[in-house]
Amino acid sequence: MEDLFPGFSTQDLTTEPGVHIRVRTGGRGAPLLLLHGHPQTHAIWHKVAPALAAHFTLVLADLRGYGDSARPAGDAGHLAHSKRTMARDMLHVMRSLGHERFSVLAHDRGARVAHRLALDHAAAVRRLVLLDIAPTLAMYEQTGEAFARAYWHWFFLIQPAPLPERLIAADPAAYVRDVMGRRSAGLAPFDPRALAEYQRTLALPGTAHGICEDYRASAGIDLEHDRTDRDRGVRLAAPLLALWGRDGVVHRCFQPLAEWRRVADDVRGEALPCGHYIAEEAPDVLLQAALPFLTAA
């Protein structure tokens, strides 16, 4: 991994008893937290990290259950993997590094964690860039046949343990290739070193359970938290840039900008000429869109 992030350092930070988060740090400037999606790790940022590091102190974190972070056991209510708990991990990470206020650039599952982080800890989040998602509650409430077929893993991973865990663990490398390779761009955008990292960490004991618990939480306790916010009129206050791939499922099945404007006060965004894995498929386009927003006074 060091050759993907030359000059960066790595450490594990404890966020609660028995739980550590693997982080990689580098760069100079205002703090920027980067969060990855499924079934990946912080390695997704290797193509954009050098340019971002010229402007920001970067904190690249593996979500709990993913990468080289801790894999806590699940619980009946999936609270240990709720986005509220995962967001609290990231708040502890940033505070441990001395960053009380920071911006966030996040993709996929990490973007859902970032959404909750900015809701629960609004004073800590300066600006948000969320990649290729619409709000979780909107996506579940508007699920139709086209979305269910394309995002089959949303409904596979939430099945009761240990069925999906057993099937993933039988061939984790194939799971990575199938899930990622069947998107619009295939496997071509992925550096072999990054792809090997995704496969290595998914094969670690407990990762299959961690990612399943992440999705089970999103289909249960996370929706309860989102509905409570909606009922109480709680909205995102931080300026939000929503970016999504025009070749992806989110673009085909939802109206991301409209959905974000339902839950946030200051929203802008656009579709980019790529698929789901924006940071690896179109790093230069991502930087052109995100840097002016993130560096704004």
C-alpha positions as MATLAB code, in Angstrom:
seq = 'MEDLFPGFSTQDLTTEPGVHIRVRTGGRGAPLLLLHGHPQTHAIWHKVAPALAAHFTLVLADLRGYGDSARPAGDAGHLAHSKRTMARDMLHVMRSLGHERFSVLAHDRGARVAHRLALDHAAAVRRLVLLDIAPTLAMYEQTGEAFARAYWHWFFLIQPAPLPERLIAADPAAYVRDVMGRRSAGLAPFDPRALAEYQRTLALPGTAHGICEDYRASAGIDLEHDRTDRDRGVRLAAPLLALWGRDGVVHRCFQPLAEWRRVADDVRGEALPCGHYIAEEAPDVLLQAALPFLTAA';
ca = [
       0.000    0.000    0.000;
       2.901    2.384    0.643;
       3.602    2.670   -3.086;
       0.026    3.856   -3.642;
       0.455    6.609   -1.023;
       4.106    7.696   -1.005;
       4.946    9.996    1.873;
       1.812    9.133    3.875;
       1.898    7.578    7.338;
      -0.363    4.909    8.844;
      -1.712    4.339   12.336;
      -4.567    2.721   14.248;
      -6.738    4.950   16.425;
      -9.021    3.578   19.145;
     -12.548    4.980   19.011;
     -14.165    2.845   21.709;
     -13.001   -0.136   23.789;
     -11.992   -2.919   21.425;
     -12.486   -0.879   18.248;
      -9.687    0.687   16.235;
      -9.828    2.522   12.921;
      -6.954    2.273   10.433;
      -6.044    5.713    9.083;
      -3.511    7.000    6.585;
      -2.496   10.651    6.801;
      -0.535   13.063    4.661;
      -0.496   16.487    3.081;
      -0.684   19.978    4.504;
      -3.508   22.446    5.026;
      -7.063   22.346    6.319;
      -8.221   18.868    7.396;
     -10.133   16.696    4.916;
     -11.568   13.298    5.861;
     -11.924   10.753    3.035;
     -14.264    7.769    3.377;
     -14.588    4.813    1.003;
     -17.418    2.557   -0.110;
     -18.192   -1.151   -0.539;
     -16.424   -3.548   -0.971;
     -13.347   -1.364   -0.811;
     -10.909    0.415    1.511;
      -9.251    3.812    1.685;
      -7.138    2.680   -1.292;
      -9.861    4.109   -3.560;
      -8.306    7.559   -3.110;
      -4.816    6.790   -4.415;
      -5.372    8.560   -7.765;
      -6.588   11.826   -6.211;
      -4.609   11.890   -2.957;
      -1.474   13.579   -4.382;
      -3.429   16.538   -5.767;
      -5.576   16.838   -2.647;
      -2.517   16.661   -0.390;
      -1.243   19.891   -1.942;
      -4.234   21.690   -0.390;
      -5.299   19.641    2.627;
      -4.153   17.552    5.539;
      -5.718   14.276    4.444;
      -7.149   11.622    6.759;
      -8.028    8.456    4.839;
      -9.913    6.007    7.030;
     -11.156    2.434    6.705;
     -14.709    2.144    8.013;
     -15.293   -0.315   10.849;
     -15.822   -3.751    9.348;
     -13.764   -2.873    6.278;
     -10.095   -2.758    5.330;
      -7.755   -3.053    8.293;
     -10.106   -1.467   10.814;
     -11.732   -3.450   13.622;
     -14.483   -5.942   12.913;
     -16.814   -5.757   15.926;
     -19.445   -8.444   16.263;
     -22.944   -7.620   15.143;
     -25.885   -7.263   17.499;
     -29.602   -7.907   17.227;
     -30.421   -4.286   16.390;
     -27.316   -3.759   14.219;
     -26.452   -0.735   16.343;
     -22.730   -1.503   16.237;
     -22.800   -0.851   12.498;
     -25.350    1.932   12.344;
     -24.237    5.001   10.455;
     -24.583    6.898   13.734;
     -21.985    4.632   15.362;
     -19.729    4.661   12.312;
     -19.953    8.458   12.165;
     -18.948    8.629   15.822;
     -15.859    6.578   14.928;
     -14.855    9.228   12.431;
     -15.484   12.101   14.816;
     -13.187   10.403   17.351;
     -10.563    9.846   14.652;
     -10.523   13.490   13.649;
     -10.501   14.763   17.219;
      -7.677   12.363   18.102;
      -5.664   13.954   15.309;
      -6.462   17.460   16.567;
      -9.098   18.342   13.967;
     -12.197   19.803   15.610;
     -13.673   21.095   12.335;
     -13.078   19.529    8.947;
     -14.510   18.811    5.500;
     -15.450   15.370    4.175;
     -15.113   13.740    0.766;
     -16.880   10.387    0.752;
     -18.067    7.698   -1.636;
     -20.894    5.150   -1.465;
     -21.133    3.622    2.054;
     -18.697    6.214    3.358;
     -20.943    8.940    1.993;
     -23.813    7.548    4.066;
     -21.574    7.699    7.129;
     -20.628   11.265    6.195;
     -24.306   12.224    5.862;
     -24.997   11.012    9.389;
     -21.795   12.625   10.694;
     -22.887   16.018    9.374;
     -26.370   15.596   10.859;
     -25.312   14.430   14.319;
     -22.215   16.641   14.645;
     -23.029   19.664   12.522;
     -20.517   21.921   14.265;
     -17.664   19.618   13.231;
     -18.356   19.429    9.495;
     -17.372   22.367    7.336;
     -18.226   21.083    3.834;
     -19.376   17.788    2.316;
     -18.717   16.158   -1.053;
     -20.798   12.993   -1.453;
     -20.170   10.652   -4.370;
     -22.761    8.580   -6.210;
     -25.505    8.274   -3.646;
     -28.919    9.698   -2.974;
     -30.155    9.766    0.646;
     -30.591    6.229    1.991;
     -34.216    6.717    3.008;
     -35.169    8.050   -0.429;
     -33.477    5.148   -2.183;
     -35.249    2.517   -0.093;
     -38.634    4.233   -0.300;
     -38.351    4.607   -4.075;
     -36.960    1.160   -4.828;
     -38.351   -0.263   -8.043;
     -37.551   -3.270  -10.180;
     -34.714   -1.620  -12.105;
     -32.932   -0.535   -8.938;
     -33.478   -3.871   -7.173;
     -31.994   -5.763  -10.110;
     -28.980   -3.463  -10.403;
     -28.311   -3.143   -6.656;
     -29.081   -6.767   -5.849;
     -26.395   -6.744   -3.157;
     -28.481   -4.319   -1.067;
     -31.029   -7.098   -0.602;
     -28.618  -10.040   -0.527;
     -26.373   -8.639    2.211;
     -29.261   -7.906    4.598;
     -30.373  -11.537    4.752;
     -30.015  -13.080    8.220;
     -26.574  -14.314    9.230;
     -24.772  -16.445    8.357;
     -26.114  -17.021    4.831;
     -24.554  -14.084    2.953;
     -21.396  -14.225    5.083;
     -20.883  -17.898    4.197;
     -21.339  -17.296    0.483;
     -18.978  -14.295    0.411;
     -16.321  -16.070    2.490;
     -16.368  -19.032    0.096;
     -14.616  -16.886   -2.549;
     -14.042  -13.287   -1.444;
     -11.816  -12.448   -4.425;
     -14.594  -13.481   -6.813;
     -17.095  -11.402   -4.847;
     -14.930   -8.291   -5.331;
     -14.496   -8.996   -9.047;
     -18.193   -9.672   -9.577;
     -19.573   -6.729   -7.591;
     -17.117   -4.195   -8.981;
     -16.613   -5.649  -12.436;
     -20.286   -5.718  -13.336;
     -20.629   -1.952  -13.076;
     -20.580    0.193  -16.186;
     -16.783    0.451  -16.531;
     -15.881   -3.141  -15.666;
     -12.566   -3.754  -13.911;
     -10.460   -1.618  -16.254;
     -10.311    1.513  -14.004;
      -8.809   -0.295  -11.026;
      -5.090   -0.362  -10.343;
      -4.131   -4.030   -9.768;
      -2.518   -3.055   -6.457;
      -5.746   -1.476   -5.210;
      -7.829   -4.393   -6.460;
      -5.540   -6.801   -4.639;
      -6.005   -4.751   -1.467;
      -9.799   -4.981   -1.708;
      -9.529   -8.735   -2.174;
      -7.005   -9.171    0.651;
      -9.064   -7.329    3.237;
     -12.366   -8.926    2.268;
     -10.732  -12.312    2.906;
      -9.788  -11.357    6.478;
     -11.885  -13.109    9.153;
     -14.903  -11.021   10.077;
     -14.981   -8.717    7.043;
     -17.870  -10.514    5.366;
     -19.865  -10.172    8.581;
     -18.891   -6.511    8.931;
     -20.093   -5.522    5.483;
     -23.326   -7.462    5.924;
     -23.954   -5.723    9.240;
     -23.343   -2.363    7.555;
     -26.138   -3.097    5.073;
     -28.436   -4.650    7.665;
     -28.126   -1.472    9.698;
     -28.953    0.653    6.649;
     -32.128   -1.335    6.041;
     -33.199   -1.059    9.682;
     -31.872    1.232   12.407;
     -30.482    3.784    9.927;
     -33.921    4.207    8.374;
     -35.382    4.768   11.844;
     -32.840    7.508   12.475;
     -33.550    9.080    9.081;
     -37.319    9.022    9.587;
     -36.912   10.613   13.013;
     -34.872   13.412   11.447;
     -37.482   13.901    8.739;
     -40.311   14.017   11.260;
     -38.424   16.564   13.383;
     -37.349   18.692   10.423;
     -33.632   18.053   10.995;
     -31.678   19.007    7.862;
     -28.085   19.119    6.701;
     -26.650   22.556    7.365;
     -23.165   22.146    5.883;
     -22.725   23.132    2.222;
     -23.061   19.973    0.130;
     -21.684   19.081   -3.278;
     -23.361   15.958   -4.668;
     -21.604   14.264   -7.589;
     -22.691   11.089   -9.306;
     -21.852    9.066  -12.407;
     -24.101    9.605  -15.377;
     -23.417    6.007  -16.452;
     -24.463    4.636  -13.065;
     -27.550    3.247  -11.386;
     -28.140    6.254   -9.126;
     -28.435    8.482  -12.196;
     -30.811    6.060  -13.945;
     -33.104    5.351  -11.024;
     -33.191    8.549   -8.940;
     -32.912   12.328   -9.092;
     -29.966   12.889   -6.746;
     -29.955   16.676   -6.728;
     -33.678   16.889   -6.043;
     -33.456   14.295   -3.280;
     -30.561   16.048   -1.546;
     -32.440   19.331   -1.681;
     -35.246   17.673    0.265;
     -32.914   17.080    3.218;
     -30.223   19.782    2.972;
     -30.217   23.576    2.925;
     -27.231   24.346    0.674;
     -26.871   21.898   -2.220;
     -25.243   21.921   -5.608;
     -24.108   19.077   -7.826;
     -23.913   17.390  -11.179;
     -23.503   14.103  -12.999;
     -19.949   13.304  -14.070;
     -18.916   11.369  -17.214;
     -18.241    8.039  -15.501;
     -19.876    5.241  -13.552;
     -20.079    4.443   -9.865;
     -16.395    4.406   -8.868;
     -15.750    8.085   -9.540;
     -12.390    8.480   -7.783;
     -10.888    5.608   -9.770;
     -12.753    6.011  -13.068;
     -12.498    9.802  -13.448;
     -10.020   11.225  -10.919;
      -9.216   14.371  -12.923;
     -12.892   15.186  -13.431;
     -13.550   14.643   -9.734;
     -10.744   17.004   -8.769;
     -11.993   19.674  -11.186;
     -15.442   19.518   -9.600;
     -14.498   19.081   -5.948;
     -11.417   21.239   -5.391;
     -13.065   24.639   -5.999;
     -15.859   23.701   -3.624;
     -13.595   22.326   -0.903;
     -11.151   25.231   -1.043;
     -13.852   27.921   -0.949;
     -13.488   30.340    1.946;
];
